[in-house]
Amino acid sequence: MQKIQESRIKMGRSVSGILTAFVDIIMRTPGLNAAHELLNYLIGETERHNRGQLNKGTEITTQKKDVRSLLETLIIQICAAMAAFATASADKVLKPLKEKYQLSDSDITKLAVSLIASKLTE
């Protein structure tokens, strides 16, 4: 809800509170009781609608968080696979990576097999 809408709701609650405090005036003024009841109904509907908007916002935020988490996991898996490929490669340009990570060919094979197995179980 925007600030102007929030201020209008507060103003409506204030008016309703004043009318509730002066019940004798409401009863003597024609149509004021019906207007007061309508005001209370509209305030309630607006608050209900606002709660609905807040819940939808929470759902979207949760979904975005889940998607970001999945994306991070996939990026890490891709980076790990690329590092494994680079270290297992016979390419002279990629050989320094193998030395940097100090992995043997069997370690790389084990990592690749575990990565494939984890993908198959998902």
PDB file of C-alpha atoms in Angstrom, residues 11-27 29-44:
ATOM      1  CA  MET A  11      -7.966   8.925   8.764  1.00  0.00           C
ATOM      2  CA  GLY A  12     -10.905   6.543   8.276  1.00  0.00           C
ATOM      3  CA  ARG A  13     -10.073   4.738  11.529  1.00  0.00           C
ATOM      4  CA  SER A  14      -9.894   8.054  13.360  1.00  0.00           C
ATOM      5  CA  VAL A  15     -13.288   9.134  12.031  1.00  0.00           C
ATOM      6  CA  SER A  16     -14.751   5.747  12.951  1.00  0.00           C
ATOM      7  CA  GLY A  17     -13.322   6.031  16.457  1.00  0.00           C
ATOM      8  CA  ILE A  18     -14.829   9.480  16.931  1.00  0.00           C
ATOM      9  CA  LEU A  19     -18.217   8.300  15.641  1.00  0.00           C
ATOM     10  CA  THR A  20     -18.082   5.290  17.969  1.00  0.00           C
ATOM     11  CA  ALA A  21     -17.379   7.591  20.915  1.00  0.00           C
ATOM     12  CA  PHE A  22     -20.449   9.743  20.144  1.00  0.00           C
ATOM     13  CA  VAL A  23     -23.138   7.102  19.614  1.00  0.00           C
ATOM     14  CA  ASP A  24     -25.921   9.484  20.770  1.00  0.00           C
ATOM     15  CA  ILE A  25     -25.123  11.922  17.917  1.00  0.00           C
ATOM     16  CA  ILE A  26     -25.051   9.056  15.409  1.00  0.00           C
ATOM     17  CA  MET A  27     -28.516   7.937  16.454  1.00  0.00           C
ATOM     18  CA  THR A  29     -28.500  12.222  12.768  1.00  0.00           C
ATOM     19  CA  PRO A  30     -30.354  10.588   9.874  1.00  0.00           C
ATOM     20  CA  GLY A  31     -28.130   8.355   7.716  1.00  0.00           C
ATOM     21  CA  LEU A  32     -25.032   8.772   9.868  1.00  0.00           C
ATOM     22  CA  ASN A  33     -25.362   5.315  11.434  1.00  0.00           C
ATOM     23  CA  ALA A  34     -25.520   3.687   7.971  1.00  0.00           C
ATOM     24  CA  ALA A  35     -22.523   5.751   6.820  1.00  0.00           C
ATOM     25  CA  HIS A  36     -20.575   4.706   9.924  1.00  0.00           C
ATOM     26  CA  GLU A  37     -21.344   1.039   9.301  1.00  0.00           C
ATOM     27  CA  LEU A  38     -20.302   1.414   5.664  1.00  0.00           C
ATOM     28  CA  LEU A  39     -17.074   3.140   6.721  1.00  0.00           C
ATOM     29  CA  ASN A  40     -16.236   0.282   9.117  1.00  0.00           C
ATOM     30  CA  TYR A  41     -17.005  -2.268   6.388  1.00  0.00           C
ATOM     31  CA  LEU A  42     -14.759  -0.497   3.863  1.00  0.00           C
ATOM     32  CA  ILE A  43     -11.921  -0.181   6.384  1.00  0.00           C
ATOM     33  CA  GLY A  44     -12.167  -3.912   7.073  1.00  0.00           C
TER      34      GLY A  44
END
